[in-house]
Amino acid sequence: MNAHVRFSAAERRSLLEAELAGSFPDARGRFGPYGGRYVPETLIPALERLEAGMREHLPREDFQRELADQLCSWVGRPTALSHAPRLSAAWGADIWFKREDLAHTGAHKINNALGQALLARRLGARRIVAETGAGQHGVASAAACARLGLPCTVYMGAIDMERQAPNVGRMRLLGAEVVPVTGGDQTLRAAIDEALRDWVADPDGTFYLLGSAVGPHPYPLLVRELQAVIGREARAQFLERQGRLPDAVFACVGGGSNSIGMFHAFLPDREVAIIGVEAGGRGTALGENAASLSYGWPGVLQGCYSLLLQDENGQIHETDSISAGLDYPGVGPEHALLLAAGRVHYESATDAEALDALQQCSRLEGILPALETAHALHGARRWALHNPGRRALICMSGRGDKDMPTLQRTLLAAAADGSAAGRAGDNAAGAGANSLEARR
């Protein structure tokens, strides 16, 4: 467990009991010690309206019927549960995928984007602003807004725009305005900052469609509720196919939307191990990874008290990950709670481990996963080595075509260099043979 997260056994039990009883978030938006609402006064009325609207509309039968219809007919839910026979043979365990990569726009992000866009329309919003890191939330937001006829502006860090260029084009084709963020670290954290500034300027007419389970209350709750469809479906599908629950459930963790959506339905099932896998980057030192749950300290970032990658002076550090979607220095407050309560185990996978798992999945299963998902794949592979024959369920949070610019510079470049070296060796051997023949 993170050395900066210290709770007694009695405190951990109390936190878990309250979580399972549905007591979190509390009236202040707290998940135990984490969460809350740390924002400028100008945003308090907008957040209060959002919370009131969420509590009014989300439980309503007509809202749920409209959401379910769109999820079925437009998004393509329920997504499939797929067995992975060749990875199972290679890893020595029984491996299954929950296929969020098959959802419309290519990732789990559409579940939340569609739900929030429907809510925004009911609340009378005139425009939508969103942020994106890997581009999947931006694409999902652009698609949902196009579907519902809402203007959409997406903020994206300049570094992420370069490494996720295919998604930038997709957002623009879907009618969204994509605004490059050149300040700060030019990744997801800077994009969220700019989206918040936009919202502060017009909190009445603008709806901020936040993509992860982070930020001020009620966003962590709202995103969880809209993403929980993943785990509900997966649990029911696994029971139907296998007649029992999996031994372990895996998901990658950045801000934490796909993972909290996958994990939530399994929290009461004490016999199911739940493992979240963060971005280990290139090392364990501050600035070398994006693993807030593994190495972070408690603090406030972008409206929420959670675990953050910061120095001893409270300064947030830039992160490092090959995956744009995990490249964030904080994590959702419910994940911080689940770490403190001991219900979920969090670990990390390095860039090299994620790339290797991505390549193995692609070659053995014919599925190109997102780089984010590849971290969860490595976590499951590591678990399988110590749990032969047991059943693992992995959230395949997104597909990897968005990552082709990065893969061209890494795996494919290495393969090309190897082929070139091989050809050079063959040519040298051929030249040597010809020379020997001439001397004869």
Short mmCIF file of C-alpha atoms in Angstrom, two decimals:
data_model
loop_
_atom_site.label_atom_id
_atom_site.label_comp_id
_atom_site.label_asym_id
_atom_site.label_seq_id
_atom_site.Cartn_x
_atom_site.Cartn_y
_atom_site.Cartn_z
CA MET A 1 0.00 0.00 0.00
CA ASN A 2 1.05 3.61 -0.60
CA ALA A 3 3.24 4.63 2.36
CA HIS A 4 1.48 8.00 2.53
CA VAL A 5 -1.94 6.41 3.11
CA ARG A 6 -2.12 5.28 6.75
CA PHE A 7 -5.33 3.94 8.27
CA SER A 8 -5.82 1.49 11.09
CA ALA A 9 -7.51 -1.85 10.48
CA ALA A 10 -10.63 -0.58 12.24
CA GLU A 11 -10.67 2.56 10.09
CA ARG A 12 -10.29 0.50 6.92
CA ARG A 13 -13.20 -1.75 7.92
CA SER A 14 -15.37 1.26 8.74
CA LEU A 15 -14.61 2.94 5.41
CA LEU A 16 -15.38 -0.23 3.46
CA GLU A 17 -18.63 -0.85 5.32
CA ALA A 18 -19.76 2.70 4.60
CA GLU A 19 -18.82 2.37 0.93
CA LEU A 20 -20.70 -0.90 0.53
CA ALA A 21 -23.71 0.58 2.32
CA GLY A 22 -23.87 3.41 -0.23
CA SER A 23 -23.02 6.10 2.29
CA PHE A 24 -20.43 7.74 0.01
CA PRO A 25 -20.32 10.37 -1.17
CA ASP A 26 -21.80 12.05 1.86
CA ALA A 27 -23.69 15.36 1.88
CA ARG A 28 -20.40 17.24 1.43
CA GLY A 29 -19.38 15.14 -1.55
CA ARG A 30 -16.80 13.20 0.46
CA PHE A 31 -15.69 9.63 -0.04
CA GLY A 32 -14.40 9.22 3.51
CA PRO A 33 -11.50 11.67 3.78
CA TYR A 34 -11.35 12.30 0.01
CA GLY A 35 -13.42 14.27 -2.49
CA GLY A 36 -15.27 17.48 -1.70
CA ARG A 37 -15.69 20.69 -3.66
CA TYR A 38 -12.71 23.08 -3.77
CA VAL A 39 -13.62 25.65 -6.43
CA PRO A 40 -14.06 29.42 -6.85
CA GLU A 41 -17.27 30.85 -5.42
CA THR A 42 -18.45 31.66 -8.97
CA LEU A 43 -18.76 27.92 -9.69
CA ILE A 44 -20.64 26.92 -6.53
CA PRO A 45 -24.11 27.80 -7.93
CA ALA A 46 -23.35 25.88 -11.15
CA LEU A 47 -22.21 22.80 -9.22
CA GLU A 48 -25.24 22.99 -6.96
CA ARG A 49 -27.52 23.19 -10.03
CA LEU A 50 -25.70 20.24 -11.55
CA GLU A 51 -26.08 18.16 -8.39
CA ALA A 52 -29.76 19.04 -8.09
CA GLY A 53 -30.33 18.24 -11.75
CA MET A 54 -28.45 14.96 -11.48
CA ARG A 55 -30.48 13.87 -8.47
CA GLU A 56 -33.73 14.92 -10.15
CA HIS A 57 -33.21 13.49 -13.64
CA LEU A 58 -30.91 10.46 -13.36
CA PRO A 59 -33.37 8.31 -11.38
CA ARG A 60 -36.35 9.29 -13.52
CA GLU A 61 -37.86 6.55 -15.64
CA ASP A 62 -38.07 8.72 -18.78
CA PHE A 63 -34.37 9.71 -18.50
CA GLN A 64 -33.25 6.12 -17.95
CA ARG A 65 -35.43 4.95 -20.84
CA GLU A 66 -33.96 7.55 -23.20
CA LEU A 67 -30.40 6.77 -22.06
CA ALA A 68 -30.92 3.01 -22.40
CA ASP A 69 -32.39 3.41 -25.88
CA GLN A 70 -29.43 5.51 -27.05
CA LEU A 71 -26.93 3.14 -25.44
CA CYS A 72 -28.53 0.21 -27.22
CA SER A 73 -29.33 1.63 -30.66
CA TRP A 74 -26.47 4.13 -31.06
CA VAL A 75 -23.62 3.11 -28.75
CA GLY A 76 -24.05 -0.64 -29.25
CA ARG A 77 -24.62 -1.85 -25.70
CA PRO A 78 -24.36 -4.31 -24.19
CA THR A 79 -20.76 -4.71 -25.31
CA ALA A 80 -19.47 -8.24 -25.71
CA LEU A 81 -17.77 -10.50 -23.20
CA SER A 82 -14.99 -12.25 -25.13
CA HIS A 83 -12.88 -15.22 -24.15
CA ALA A 84 -9.17 -14.92 -25.00
CA PRO A 85 -8.13 -18.53 -25.70
CA ARG A 86 -4.60 -17.92 -26.99
CA LEU A 87 -3.67 -15.50 -24.22
CA SER A 88 -5.17 -18.00 -21.77
CA ALA A 89 -2.84 -20.69 -23.11
CA ALA A 90 0.16 -18.34 -23.05
CA TRP A 91 -0.48 -17.04 -19.53
CA GLY A 92 -1.74 -20.28 -17.98
CA ALA A 93 -4.99 -18.73 -16.71
CA ASP A 94 -8.52 -18.29 -18.07
CA ILE A 95 -8.63 -14.77 -19.59
CA TRP A 96 -11.76 -12.82 -20.52
CA PHE A 97 -12.31 -9.32 -21.93
CA LYS A 98 -15.15 -6.88 -21.36
CA ARG A 99 -15.13 -5.26 -24.80
CA GLU A 100 -15.59 -1.53 -24.30
CA ASP A 101 -13.40 -1.13 -27.40
CA LEU A 102 -16.46 -2.22 -29.41
CA ALA A 103 -18.62 0.67 -28.15
CA HIS A 104 -19.33 3.52 -30.58
CA THR A 105 -16.29 5.84 -30.90
CA GLY A 106 -14.00 3.05 -29.71
CA ALA A 107 -13.91 3.28 -25.93
CA HIS A 108 -15.88 3.40 -22.68
CA LYS A 109 -15.92 7.21 -22.73
CA ILE A 110 -19.14 7.34 -24.75
CA ASN A 111 -21.17 5.97 -21.80
CA ASN A 112 -20.45 9.05 -19.71
CA ALA A 113 -20.41 11.57 -22.57
CA LEU A 114 -23.84 10.54 -23.78
CA GLY A 115 -25.35 10.53 -20.29
CA GLN A 116 -23.96 13.96 -19.41
CA ALA A 117 -25.01 15.43 -22.77
CA LEU A 118 -28.58 14.19 -22.23
CA LEU A 119 -28.51 15.74 -18.76
CA ALA A 120 -27.10 19.02 -20.13
CA ARG A 121 -29.93 19.27 -22.63
CA ARG A 122 -32.51 18.77 -19.88
CA LEU A 123 -30.81 21.47 -17.81
CA GLY A 124 -31.03 23.96 -20.68
CA ALA A 125 -27.30 24.27 -21.46
CA ARG A 126 -26.49 26.32 -24.58
CA ARG A 127 -23.02 24.84 -25.20
CA ILE A 128 -20.71 22.07 -23.99
CA VAL A 129 -17.06 22.30 -23.01
CA ALA A 130 -14.92 19.22 -22.44
CA GLU A 131 -11.31 18.26 -21.91
CA THR A 132 -9.43 15.30 -23.31
CA GLY A 133 -6.07 13.57 -22.95
CA ALA A 134 -6.00 10.51 -25.19
CA GLY A 135 -8.72 12.07 -27.31
CA GLN A 136 -11.33 9.40 -26.62
CA HIS A 137 -13.38 11.56 -24.28
CA GLY A 138 -13.14 14.41 -26.77
CA VAL A 139 -14.35 12.19 -29.59
CA ALA A 140 -17.15 10.80 -27.42
CA SER A 141 -18.21 14.30 -26.36
CA ALA A 142 -18.14 15.55 -29.96
CA ALA A 143 -20.19 12.57 -31.11
CA ALA A 144 -22.76 12.90 -28.31
CA CYS A 145 -23.12 16.63 -28.94
CA ALA A 146 -23.55 16.06 -32.68
CA ARG A 147 -26.22 13.47 -31.90
CA LEU A 148 -28.11 15.90 -29.64
CA GLY A 149 -27.47 19.13 -31.56
CA LEU A 150 -25.27 20.85 -28.93
CA PRO A 151 -22.24 23.04 -29.78
CA CYS A 152 -19.05 21.47 -28.40
CA THR A 153 -15.61 22.89 -27.57
CA VAL A 154 -12.84 20.48 -26.55
CA TYR A 155 -9.61 21.55 -24.83
CA MET A 156 -6.59 19.33 -25.49
CA GLY A 157 -2.93 19.68 -24.53
CA ALA A 158 -0.59 20.41 -27.43
CA ILE A 159 1.56 17.37 -26.61
CA ASP A 160 -1.50 15.12 -26.59
CA MET A 161 -2.70 16.61 -29.89
CA GLU A 162 0.56 15.51 -31.49
CA ARG A 163 0.57 11.97 -30.13
CA GLN A 164 -3.19 11.47 -30.62
CA ALA A 165 -3.51 13.17 -34.02
CA PRO A 166 -6.12 10.72 -35.42
CA ASN A 167 -8.56 11.65 -32.65
CA VAL A 168 -8.04 15.38 -33.24
CA GLY A 169 -9.21 14.88 -36.80
CA ARG A 170 -12.17 12.79 -35.67
CA MET A 171 -13.34 15.49 -33.25
CA ARG A 172 -13.20 18.14 -35.94
CA LEU A 173 -15.07 15.94 -38.42
CA LEU A 174 -17.77 15.47 -35.76
CA GLY A 175 -18.20 19.24 -35.59
CA ALA A 176 -16.31 20.09 -32.39
CA GLU A 177 -13.95 23.02 -31.97
CA VAL A 178 -10.62 21.64 -30.71
CA VAL A 179 -8.59 24.20 -28.76
CA PRO A 180 -4.86 23.42 -28.26
CA VAL A 181 -3.55 24.12 -24.76
CA THR A 182 0.04 25.34 -24.90
CA GLY A 183 0.44 26.33 -21.25
CA GLY A 184 1.34 24.19 -18.25
CA ASP A 185 2.38 20.62 -18.98
CA GLN A 186 0.39 20.64 -22.27
CA THR A 187 -1.33 17.36 -21.35
CA LEU A 188 -4.57 16.39 -19.59
CA ARG A 189 -4.02 18.45 -16.44
CA ALA A 190 -3.57 21.63 -18.48
CA ALA A 191 -6.61 20.78 -20.60
CA ILE A 192 -8.80 20.43 -17.49
CA ASP A 193 -7.49 23.78 -16.22
CA GLU A 194 -8.52 25.51 -19.45
CA ALA A 195 -11.95 23.85 -19.54
CA LEU A 196 -12.56 25.02 -15.96
CA ARG A 197 -11.55 28.59 -16.92
CA ASP A 198 -14.02 28.50 -19.80
CA TRP A 199 -16.76 27.27 -17.49
CA VAL A 200 -16.01 29.96 -14.88
CA ALA A 201 -16.53 32.60 -17.60
CA ASP A 202 -20.07 31.38 -18.34
CA PRO A 203 -21.31 29.02 -15.60
CA ASP A 204 -24.98 29.60 -16.48
CA GLY A 205 -25.01 28.85 -20.21
CA THR A 206 -22.13 26.37 -20.39
CA PHE A 207 -22.13 22.75 -19.26
CA TYR A 208 -18.74 21.23 -18.41
CA LEU A 209 -18.77 17.61 -19.59
CA LEU A 210 -15.95 16.21 -17.44
CA GLY A 211 -14.57 12.93 -18.71
CA SER A 212 -13.11 11.18 -15.70
CA ALA A 213 -14.13 10.40 -12.12
CA VAL A 214 -12.19 13.41 -10.80
CA GLY A 215 -12.96 17.04 -10.07
CA PRO A 216 -15.36 18.69 -7.63
CA HIS A 217 -18.51 17.02 -6.35
CA PRO A 218 -20.79 15.83 -7.96
CA TYR A 219 -18.57 14.83 -10.92
CA PRO A 220 -16.94 11.73 -9.36
CA LEU A 221 -20.41 10.42 -8.47
CA LEU A 222 -21.99 11.40 -11.81
CA VAL A 223 -19.23 9.77 -13.88
CA ARG A 224 -19.34 6.61 -11.75
CA GLU A 225 -23.09 6.29 -12.14
CA LEU A 226 -22.87 6.62 -15.92
CA GLN A 227 -19.90 4.23 -16.27
CA ALA A 228 -21.22 1.60 -13.82
CA VAL A 229 -23.05 -0.01 -16.75
CA ILE A 230 -19.69 -1.64 -17.62
CA GLY A 231 -19.43 -3.65 -14.42
CA ARG A 232 -23.15 -4.44 -14.22
CA GLU A 233 -23.09 -5.93 -17.70
CA ALA A 234 -19.77 -7.74 -17.18
CA ARG A 235 -20.86 -9.33 -13.91
CA ALA A 236 -24.14 -10.60 -15.39
CA GLN A 237 -22.45 -11.81 -18.59
CA PHE A 238 -19.74 -13.69 -16.70
CA LEU A 239 -22.29 -15.39 -14.47
CA GLU A 240 -24.31 -16.39 -17.51
CA ARG A 241 -21.31 -17.76 -19.42
CA GLN A 242 -19.37 -19.35 -16.56
CA GLY A 243 -21.94 -19.93 -13.83
CA ARG A 244 -19.70 -18.16 -11.34
CA LEU A 245 -17.82 -14.90 -10.85
CA PRO A 246 -14.23 -14.27 -11.98
CA ASP A 247 -11.40 -14.70 -9.50
CA ALA A 248 -9.99 -11.29 -10.37
CA VAL A 249 -11.07 -8.14 -12.23
CA PHE A 250 -8.58 -5.74 -13.85
CA ALA A 251 -8.73 -2.23 -15.30
CA CYS A 252 -6.26 0.53 -16.03
CA VAL A 253 -6.39 3.63 -13.81
CA GLY A 254 -5.65 7.22 -14.76
CA GLY A 255 -8.32 9.55 -13.47
CA GLY A 256 -10.32 6.37 -13.02
CA SER A 257 -13.54 6.35 -15.08
CA ASN A 258 -13.35 2.95 -16.80
CA SER A 259 -11.98 1.33 -13.66
CA ILE A 260 -14.59 2.67 -11.24
CA GLY A 261 -17.24 1.71 -13.78
CA MET A 262 -15.86 -1.82 -13.98
CA PHE A 263 -15.14 -2.26 -10.28
CA HIS A 264 -18.28 -0.87 -8.68
CA ALA A 265 -20.56 -3.85 -9.34
CA PHE A 266 -17.93 -6.24 -7.93
CA LEU A 267 -17.17 -4.39 -4.68
CA PRO A 268 -19.60 -6.47 -2.55
CA ASP A 269 -18.18 -9.74 -3.96
CA ARG A 270 -15.43 -10.29 -1.40
CA GLU A 271 -14.23 -13.45 -3.20
CA VAL A 272 -13.32 -11.38 -6.29
CA ALA A 273 -9.92 -9.69 -6.21
CA ILE A 274 -10.00 -6.22 -7.80
CA ILE A 275 -6.78 -4.83 -9.28
CA GLY A 276 -6.23 -1.39 -10.77
CA VAL A 277 -3.11 -0.82 -12.86
CA GLU A 278 -1.59 2.65 -13.13
CA ALA A 279 1.01 4.09 -15.50
CA GLY A 280 4.48 3.23 -14.18
CA GLY A 281 6.15 5.23 -16.94
CA ARG A 282 9.91 4.84 -16.90
CA GLY A 283 10.60 4.67 -13.15
CA THR A 284 9.48 5.17 -9.58
CA ALA A 285 10.85 8.67 -8.97
CA LEU A 286 8.62 11.75 -8.96
CA GLY A 287 8.19 12.88 -12.55
CA GLU A 288 8.92 9.46 -14.03
CA ASN A 289 5.40 7.98 -13.84
CA ALA A 290 1.69 8.76 -13.44
CA ALA A 291 0.94 6.40 -10.55
CA SER A 292 -0.84 8.61 -7.99
CA LEU A 293 -2.26 5.72 -5.95
CA SER A 294 1.14 4.06 -5.72
CA TYR A 295 3.29 7.10 -4.96
CA GLY A 296 1.01 10.09 -4.36
CA TRP A 297 0.39 12.32 -1.32
CA PRO A 298 -3.01 13.71 -0.27
CA GLY A 299 -3.78 17.16 -1.62
CA VAL A 300 -6.17 19.30 -3.66
CA LEU A 301 -6.16 19.46 -7.44
CA GLN A 302 -8.84 20.80 -9.76
CA GLY A 303 -11.55 20.96 -7.15
CA CYS A 304 -10.97 17.66 -5.37
CA TYR A 305 -8.99 16.32 -2.40
CA SER A 306 -7.30 13.06 -3.41
CA LEU A 307 -3.88 11.48 -3.90
CA LEU A 308 -1.57 13.58 -6.07
CA LEU A 309 1.94 13.38 -7.47
CA GLN A 310 3.46 16.36 -5.68
CA ASP A 311 6.68 17.29 -3.95
CA GLU A 312 7.23 18.06 -0.25
CA ASN A 313 6.21 21.67 -0.91
CA GLY A 314 2.88 20.68 -2.40
CA GLN A 315 3.91 21.50 -5.97
CA ILE A 316 2.22 19.23 -8.55
CA HIS A 317 4.77 17.54 -10.76
CA GLU A 318 4.57 16.74 -14.42
CA THR A 319 3.96 13.07 -15.12
CA ASP A 320 5.47 10.67 -17.63
CA SER A 321 3.61 7.91 -19.44
CA ILE A 322 3.53 6.57 -22.96
CA SER A 323 -0.26 6.59 -22.57
CA ALA A 324 -1.91 10.00 -22.96
CA GLY A 325 -5.05 8.82 -21.19
CA LEU A 326 -3.20 7.85 -18.01
CA ASP A 327 -0.83 10.84 -18.00
CA TYR A 328 -2.45 12.71 -15.09
CA PRO A 329 -1.00 13.60 -11.63
CA GLY A 330 -4.14 12.77 -9.64
CA VAL A 331 -6.88 10.17 -9.32
CA GLY A 332 -10.58 10.07 -8.51
CA PRO A 333 -11.48 10.27 -4.80
CA GLU A 334 -13.39 6.98 -4.78
CA HIS A 335 -10.25 5.17 -5.89
CA ALA A 336 -8.32 6.83 -3.06
CA LEU A 337 -11.03 5.60 -0.69
CA LEU A 338 -10.90 2.04 -2.06
CA LEU A 339 -7.13 2.02 -1.58
CA ALA A 340 -7.52 3.26 2.01
CA ALA A 341 -10.24 0.66 2.70
CA GLY A 342 -8.08 -2.12 1.26
CA ARG A 343 -10.79 -3.39 -1.09
CA VAL A 344 -8.87 -2.68 -4.31
CA HIS A 345 -5.21 -3.42 -4.90
CA TYR A 346 -3.40 -0.84 -7.04
CA GLU A 347 -0.12 -1.45 -8.84
CA SER A 348 1.63 -0.10 -11.92
CA ALA A 349 3.02 -1.21 -15.27
CA THR A 350 5.91 0.50 -17.02
CA ASP A 351 5.84 1.82 -20.57
CA ALA A 352 7.91 -1.15 -21.75
CA GLU A 353 5.61 -3.66 -20.01
CA ALA A 354 2.51 -2.05 -21.49
CA LEU A 355 3.98 -2.07 -25.01
CA ASP A 356 4.92 -5.73 -24.68
CA ALA A 357 1.43 -6.66 -23.46
CA LEU A 358 -0.15 -4.67 -26.31
CA GLN A 359 1.95 -6.53 -28.86
CA GLN A 360 1.19 -9.92 -27.35
CA CYS A 361 -2.56 -9.27 -27.26
CA SER A 362 -2.52 -8.04 -30.85
CA ARG A 363 -0.64 -11.06 -32.16
CA LEU A 364 -2.44 -13.73 -30.14
CA GLU A 365 -6.02 -12.42 -30.08
CA GLY A 366 -6.29 -10.18 -33.13
CA ILE A 367 -7.28 -7.25 -30.90
CA LEU A 368 -5.24 -4.04 -30.88
CA PRO A 369 -5.88 -2.56 -27.41
CA ALA A 370 -5.40 1.05 -26.41
CA LEU A 371 -2.12 1.83 -24.66
CA GLU A 372 -4.16 2.59 -21.55
CA THR A 373 -5.72 -0.88 -21.64
CA ALA A 374 -2.32 -2.46 -22.22
CA HIS A 375 -1.37 -1.52 -18.65
CA ALA A 376 -4.27 -3.62 -17.35
CA LEU A 377 -3.24 -6.45 -19.65
CA HIS A 378 0.22 -6.52 -18.14
CA GLY A 379 -1.24 -6.48 -14.64
CA ALA A 380 -3.40 -9.48 -15.49
CA ARG A 381 -0.45 -11.27 -17.07
CA ARG A 382 1.62 -10.73 -13.93
CA TRP A 383 -1.26 -12.01 -11.76
CA ALA A 384 -1.74 -15.07 -13.98
CA LEU A 385 1.85 -16.19 -13.37
CA HIS A 386 1.00 -16.63 -9.67
CA ASN A 387 -2.57 -17.87 -10.17
CA PRO A 388 -2.46 -20.63 -12.78
CA GLY A 389 -5.81 -21.91 -13.98
CA ARG A 390 -7.83 -19.13 -12.35
CA ARG A 391 -10.23 -16.75 -14.13
CA ALA A 392 -9.39 -13.12 -14.87
CA LEU A 393 -11.72 -10.50 -16.36
CA ILE A 394 -10.08 -7.45 -17.97
CA CYS A 395 -11.81 -4.24 -18.96
CA MET A 396 -10.77 -3.68 -22.59
CA SER A 397 -11.37 0.04 -22.14
CA GLY A 398 -10.56 1.13 -25.70
CA ARG A 399 -9.04 0.22 -29.03
CA GLY A 400 -5.54 1.15 -30.09
CA ASP A 401 -5.90 2.70 -33.53
CA LYS A 402 -5.73 6.13 -31.84
CA ASP A 403 -2.22 5.20 -30.64
CA MET A 404 -0.74 4.50 -34.07
CA PRO A 405 1.49 7.64 -34.07
CA THR A 406 3.06 6.45 -30.79
CA LEU A 407 3.27 2.83 -31.95
CA GLN A 408 4.94 3.95 -35.18
CA ARG A 409 7.70 5.56 -33.09
CA THR A 410 8.09 2.61 -30.73
CA LEU A 411 7.10 -0.95 -31.57
CA LEU A 412 6.94 -0.48 -35.33
CA ALA A 413 10.16 1.53 -35.48
CA ALA A 414 11.95 -1.17 -33.50
CA ALA A 415 10.57 -3.83 -35.83
CA ALA A 416 11.68 -1.84 -38.86
CA ASP A 417 15.16 -1.36 -37.39
CA GLY A 418 15.36 -5.08 -36.72
CA SER A 419 14.33 -5.90 -40.27
CA ALA A 420 16.85 -3.43 -41.67
CA ALA A 421 19.59 -4.92 -39.51
CA GLY A 422 18.58 -8.38 -40.66
CA ARG A 423 18.70 -7.35 -44.31
CA ALA A 424 22.08 -5.70 -43.80
CA GLY A 425 23.37 -8.89 -42.21
CA ASP A 426 22.03 -10.97 -45.09
CA ASN A 427 23.63 -8.63 -47.62
CA ALA A 428 26.95 -8.74 -45.80
CA ALA A 429 26.83 -12.54 -45.67
CA GLY A 430 25.97 -12.65 -49.36
CA ALA A 431 28.82 -10.33 -50.25
CA GLY A 432 31.23 -12.45 -48.22
CA ALA A 433 30.10 -15.61 -49.96
CA ASN A 434 30.52 -14.01 -53.39
CA SER A 435 34.01 -12.83 -52.49
CA LEU A 436 34.99 -16.29 -51.30
CA GLU A 437 33.63 -17.83 -54.48
CA ALA A 438 35.62 -15.35 -56.57
CA ARG A 439 38.83 -16.22 -54.73
CA ARG A 440 38.18 -19.87 -55.39
#
